[in-house]
Amino acid sequence: MKRLLLTLSVFAIGYLTVPAAHAQNITGTWKMSSAVLEESNGKKSDTHQDQLKNMPCASTITYTFKPDGTLVTNAPDCKNLKAIIESQNGKTTWKQNGNKVTITTTDTRFPAQVYSVSVTGNTMTWYFGYADNPKTANPTKAKSLVTVYKKI
């Protein structure tokens, strides 16, 4: 459950680093396909698959990175959690500088988070290093989170 909450918090404000020679814009609508959490002991687990077992509606959640720098999360099939998941809409922004993307929210419980991002075709990979983001809650003492999205 802690991993599920950790994963949701990272994505609510809405990844192995693959350096981008030429950073590609992340604008568009994306769906998560995996989220591999690496713990400090090297153990890896796909928290997205765990999330799908506990919350099957997560397979329909989309993340839209709008050209104006806002991030909109749409959770059409998550009846009971829809309001919670979508509550950050209008509060969450993104800014890209090369292959780094910073996610910020007006919700002070979530500090700004910096990701390394690469885009290849219709696949976007985000690397989140907890050591690089020391203000982010890390109850499991994880090392990193690599999240893969598919463009829709």
PDB file of C-alpha atoms in Angstrom:
ATOM      1  CA  MET A   1       0.000   0.000   0.000  1.00  0.00           C
ATOM      2  CA  LYS A   2       2.898   2.362   0.780  1.00  0.00           C
ATOM      3  CA  ARG A   3       4.301   1.720  -2.699  1.00  0.00           C
ATOM      4  CA  LEU A   4       0.903   2.387  -4.259  1.00  0.00           C
ATOM      5  CA  LEU A   5       0.552   5.680  -2.386  1.00  0.00           C
ATOM      6  CA  LEU A   6       4.138   6.606  -3.188  1.00  0.00           C
ATOM      7  CA  THR A   7       3.553   5.920  -6.873  1.00  0.00           C
ATOM      8  CA  LEU A   8       0.304   7.889  -6.893  1.00  0.00           C
ATOM      9  CA  SER A   9       1.905  10.854  -5.124  1.00  0.00           C
ATOM     10  CA  VAL A  10       4.754  10.946  -7.603  1.00  0.00           C
ATOM     11  CA  PHE A  11       2.363  10.894 -10.552  1.00  0.00           C
ATOM     12  CA  ALA A  12      -0.395  13.012  -9.105  1.00  0.00           C
ATOM     13  CA  ILE A  13       1.703  16.150  -9.294  1.00  0.00           C
ATOM     14  CA  GLY A  14       0.347  13.242 -11.580  1.00  0.00           C
ATOM     15  CA  TYR A  15      12.303   7.051 -14.556  1.00  0.00           C
ATOM     16  CA  LEU A  16      16.838   4.095 -15.961  1.00  0.00           C
ATOM     17  CA  THR A  17      18.028   7.438 -17.405  1.00  0.00           C
ATOM     18  CA  VAL A  18      18.225   7.501 -21.156  1.00  0.00           C
ATOM     19  CA  PRO A  19      20.000  10.712 -22.081  1.00  0.00           C
ATOM     20  CA  ALA A  20      18.427  12.607 -24.924  1.00  0.00           C
ATOM     21  CA  ALA A  21      20.810  13.974 -27.518  1.00  0.00           C
ATOM     22  CA  HIS A  22      18.030  16.242 -28.657  1.00  0.00           C
ATOM     23  CA  ALA A  23      15.317  16.691 -26.068  1.00  0.00           C
ATOM     24  CA  GLN A  24      11.880  16.018 -27.453  1.00  0.00           C
ATOM     25  CA  ASN A  25       8.855  17.895 -26.251  1.00  0.00           C
ATOM     26  CA  ILE A  26       6.539  15.890 -24.009  1.00  0.00           C
ATOM     27  CA  THR A  27       3.392  17.788 -24.987  1.00  0.00           C
ATOM     28  CA  GLY A  28       0.470  15.453 -25.605  1.00  0.00           C
ATOM     29  CA  THR A  29      -1.613  12.787 -23.899  1.00  0.00           C
ATOM     30  CA  TRP A  30       0.062   9.730 -22.417  1.00  0.00           C
ATOM     31  CA  LYS A  31      -0.906   6.527 -20.621  1.00  0.00           C
ATOM     32  CA  MET A  32       1.364   4.816 -18.104  1.00  0.00           C
ATOM     33  CA  SER A  33       2.568   1.333 -19.049  1.00  0.00           C
ATOM     34  CA  SER A  34       5.034   0.599 -16.226  1.00  0.00           C
ATOM     35  CA  ALA A  35       6.550   2.134 -13.103  1.00  0.00           C
ATOM     36  CA  VAL A  36       9.564   0.222 -11.813  1.00  0.00           C
ATOM     37  CA  LEU A  37      10.599   1.153  -8.292  1.00  0.00           C
ATOM     38  CA  GLU A  38      14.166   0.260  -7.324  1.00  0.00           C
ATOM     39  CA  GLU A  39      14.738  -0.038  -3.603  1.00  0.00           C
ATOM     40  CA  SER A  40      18.046   0.800  -1.945  1.00  0.00           C
ATOM     41  CA  ASN A  41      18.865  -2.938  -1.748  1.00  0.00           C
ATOM     42  CA  GLY A  42      18.525  -3.248  -5.550  1.00  0.00           C
ATOM     43  CA  LYS A  43      15.160  -5.037  -5.490  1.00  0.00           C
ATOM     44  CA  LYS A  44      12.873  -3.883  -8.303  1.00  0.00           C
ATOM     45  CA  SER A  45       9.106  -4.076  -8.587  1.00  0.00           C
ATOM     46  CA  ASP A  46       6.607  -2.743 -11.106  1.00  0.00           C
ATOM     47  CA  THR A  47       4.357  -0.653  -8.892  1.00  0.00           C
ATOM     48  CA  HIS A  48       2.067   0.076 -11.829  1.00  0.00           C
ATOM     49  CA  GLN A  49       1.207  -3.629 -12.098  1.00  0.00           C
ATOM     50  CA  ASP A  50       0.549  -3.670  -8.335  1.00  0.00           C
ATOM     51  CA  GLN A  51      -1.638  -0.614  -8.779  1.00  0.00           C
ATOM     52  CA  LEU A  52      -3.628  -2.282 -11.572  1.00  0.00           C
ATOM     53  CA  LYS A  53      -4.342  -5.296  -9.343  1.00  0.00           C
ATOM     54  CA  ASN A  54      -5.702  -3.067  -6.578  1.00  0.00           C
ATOM     55  CA  MET A  55      -7.215  -0.394  -8.803  1.00  0.00           C
ATOM     56  CA  PRO A  56      -7.981  -1.758 -12.310  1.00  0.00           C
ATOM     57  CA  CYS A  57      -9.345   1.609 -13.402  1.00  0.00           C
ATOM     58  CA  ALA A  58      -5.747   2.918 -13.392  1.00  0.00           C
ATOM     59  CA  SER A  59      -5.385   1.400 -16.862  1.00  0.00           C
ATOM     60  CA  THR A  60      -7.589   4.211 -18.206  1.00  0.00           C
ATOM     61  CA  ILE A  61      -5.828   7.135 -16.486  1.00  0.00           C
ATOM     62  CA  THR A  62      -4.264   9.594 -18.912  1.00  0.00           C
ATOM     63  CA  TYR A  63      -1.803  12.413 -18.362  1.00  0.00           C
ATOM     64  CA  THR A  64      -1.987  15.395 -20.714  1.00  0.00           C
ATOM     65  CA  PHE A  65       0.981  17.744 -20.846  1.00  0.00           C
ATOM     66  CA  LYS A  66      -0.548  20.861 -22.352  1.00  0.00           C
ATOM     67  CA  PRO A  67       1.464  23.395 -24.377  1.00  0.00           C
ATOM     68  CA  ASP A  68       0.695  26.067 -21.751  1.00  0.00           C
ATOM     69  CA  GLY A  69       2.680  24.102 -19.139  1.00  0.00           C
ATOM     70  CA  THR A  70      -0.248  22.589 -17.256  1.00  0.00           C
ATOM     71  CA  LEU A  71      -0.655  18.900 -16.494  1.00  0.00           C
ATOM     72  CA  VAL A  72      -4.149  17.420 -16.635  1.00  0.00           C
ATOM     73  CA  THR A  73      -4.887  13.960 -15.261  1.00  0.00           C
ATOM     74  CA  ASN A  74      -8.045  12.222 -16.441  1.00  0.00           C
ATOM     75  CA  ALA A  75      -9.333   9.179 -14.528  1.00  0.00           C
ATOM     76  CA  PRO A  76     -12.576   8.348 -16.360  1.00  0.00           C
ATOM     77  CA  ASP A  77     -13.231   4.915 -14.856  1.00  0.00           C
ATOM     78  CA  CYS A  78     -12.027   5.520 -11.296  1.00  0.00           C
ATOM     79  CA  LYS A  79     -15.434   6.337  -9.847  1.00  0.00           C
ATOM     80  CA  ASN A  80     -14.541   6.528  -6.149  1.00  0.00           C
ATOM     81  CA  LEU A  81     -11.087   8.026  -6.685  1.00  0.00           C
ATOM     82  CA  LYS A  82     -11.801  10.220  -9.710  1.00  0.00           C
ATOM     83  CA  ALA A  83     -12.221  13.410  -7.676  1.00  0.00           C
ATOM     84  CA  ILE A  84      -9.058  12.769  -5.665  1.00  0.00           C
ATOM     85  CA  ILE A  85      -6.948  11.890  -8.708  1.00  0.00           C
ATOM     86  CA  GLU A  86      -8.224  14.813 -10.749  1.00  0.00           C
ATOM     87  CA  SER A  87      -8.062  17.297  -7.841  1.00  0.00           C
ATOM     88  CA  GLN A  88      -4.585  18.430  -8.924  1.00  0.00           C
ATOM     89  CA  ASN A  89      -5.871  19.587 -12.332  1.00  0.00           C
ATOM     90  CA  GLY A  90      -5.284  23.313 -12.612  1.00  0.00           C
ATOM     91  CA  LYS A  91      -2.737  23.133  -9.789  1.00  0.00           C
ATOM     92  CA  THR A  92       0.032  21.130 -11.432  1.00  0.00           C
ATOM     93  CA  THR A  93       2.478  22.546 -13.961  1.00  0.00           C
ATOM     94  CA  TRP A  94       5.439  21.215 -15.911  1.00  0.00           C
ATOM     95  CA  LYS A  95       8.505  22.849 -17.380  1.00  0.00           C
ATOM     96  CA  GLN A  96      11.017  21.214 -19.693  1.00  0.00           C
ATOM     97  CA  ASN A  97      14.660  22.227 -19.990  1.00  0.00           C
ATOM     98  CA  GLY A  98      16.521  19.825 -22.269  1.00  0.00           C
ATOM     99  CA  ASN A  99      15.906  16.315 -20.960  1.00  0.00           C
ATOM    100  CA  LYS A 100      14.885  17.552 -17.493  1.00  0.00           C
ATOM    101  CA  VAL A 101      11.241  18.067 -16.591  1.00  0.00           C
ATOM    102  CA  THR A 102      10.188  19.775 -13.376  1.00  0.00           C
ATOM    103  CA  ILE A 103       6.713  19.098 -11.995  1.00  0.00           C
ATOM    104  CA  THR A 104       5.301  21.597  -9.509  1.00  0.00           C
ATOM    105  CA  THR A 105       1.981  21.929  -7.749  1.00  0.00           C
ATOM    106  CA  THR A 106       0.314  24.528  -5.572  1.00  0.00           C
ATOM    107  CA  ASP A 107      -0.278  21.779  -2.995  1.00  0.00           C
ATOM    108  CA  THR A 108       2.497  22.416  -0.472  1.00  0.00           C
ATOM    109  CA  ARG A 109       2.491  18.754   0.603  1.00  0.00           C
ATOM    110  CA  PHE A 110       4.266  17.927  -2.663  1.00  0.00           C
ATOM    111  CA  PRO A 111       7.653  19.552  -3.364  1.00  0.00           C
ATOM    112  CA  ALA A 112       8.790  20.282  -6.915  1.00  0.00           C
ATOM    113  CA  GLN A 113      10.139  17.127  -8.538  1.00  0.00           C
ATOM    114  CA  VAL A 114      12.797  16.878 -11.247  1.00  0.00           C
ATOM    115  CA  TYR A 115      12.849  13.993 -13.724  1.00  0.00           C
ATOM    116  CA  SER A 116      15.162  12.982 -16.557  1.00  0.00           C
ATOM    117  CA  VAL A 117      12.973  12.303 -19.583  1.00  0.00           C
ATOM    118  CA  SER A 118      13.510  10.701 -22.965  1.00  0.00           C
ATOM    119  CA  VAL A 119      11.083  10.215 -25.832  1.00  0.00           C
ATOM    120  CA  THR A 120      11.551   7.598 -28.534  1.00  0.00           C
ATOM    121  CA  GLY A 121       8.690   7.318 -31.001  1.00  0.00           C
ATOM    122  CA  ASN A 122       5.483   6.979 -28.985  1.00  0.00           C
ATOM    123  CA  THR A 123       7.304   5.924 -25.785  1.00  0.00           C
ATOM    124  CA  MET A 124       8.288   8.355 -23.051  1.00  0.00           C
ATOM    125  CA  THR A 125      10.552   7.261 -20.175  1.00  0.00           C
ATOM    126  CA  TRP A 126      10.885   9.212 -16.930  1.00  0.00           C
ATOM    127  CA  TYR A 127      13.671   8.642 -14.386  1.00  0.00           C
ATOM    128  CA  PHE A 128      13.125   9.915 -10.847  1.00  0.00           C
ATOM    129  CA  GLY A 129      16.116   9.708  -8.508  1.00  0.00           C
ATOM    130  CA  TYR A 130      15.184  10.074  -4.856  1.00  0.00           C
ATOM    131  CA  ALA A 131      18.695  11.304  -3.965  1.00  0.00           C
ATOM    132  CA  ASP A 132      18.191  14.103  -6.510  1.00  0.00           C
ATOM    133  CA  ASN A 133      14.832  15.011  -4.923  1.00  0.00           C
ATOM    134  CA  PRO A 134      15.507  14.900  -1.157  1.00  0.00           C
ATOM    135  CA  LYS A 135      12.315  16.767  -0.215  1.00  0.00           C
ATOM    136  CA  THR A 136      10.101  14.069  -1.748  1.00  0.00           C
ATOM    137  CA  ALA A 137       8.586  11.618   0.733  1.00  0.00           C
ATOM    138  CA  ASN A 138      10.332   8.265   0.485  1.00  0.00           C
ATOM    139  CA  PRO A 139       8.874   5.924   3.137  1.00  0.00           C
ATOM    140  CA  THR A 140      10.286   2.802   1.464  1.00  0.00           C
ATOM    141  CA  LYS A 141      13.775   4.347   1.095  1.00  0.00           C
ATOM    142  CA  ALA A 142      13.648   3.726  -2.640  1.00  0.00           C
ATOM    143  CA  LYS A 143      16.568   4.576  -4.915  1.00  0.00           C
ATOM    144  CA  SER A 144      14.684   5.421  -8.105  1.00  0.00           C
ATOM    145  CA  LEU A 145      11.480   5.140 -10.082  1.00  0.00           C
ATOM    146  CA  VAL A 146      11.481   4.545 -13.843  1.00  0.00           C
ATOM    147  CA  THR A 147       8.107   5.204 -15.428  1.00  0.00           C
ATOM    148  CA  VAL A 148       7.221   4.449 -19.032  1.00  0.00           C
ATOM    149  CA  TYR A 149       4.302   6.066 -20.852  1.00  0.00           C
ATOM    150  CA  LYS A 150       2.793   5.416 -24.275  1.00  0.00           C
ATOM    151  CA  LYS A 151       1.424   8.293 -26.333  1.00  0.00           C
ATOM    152  CA  ILE A 152      -2.226   7.983 -27.240  1.00  0.00           C
TER     153      ILE A 152
END
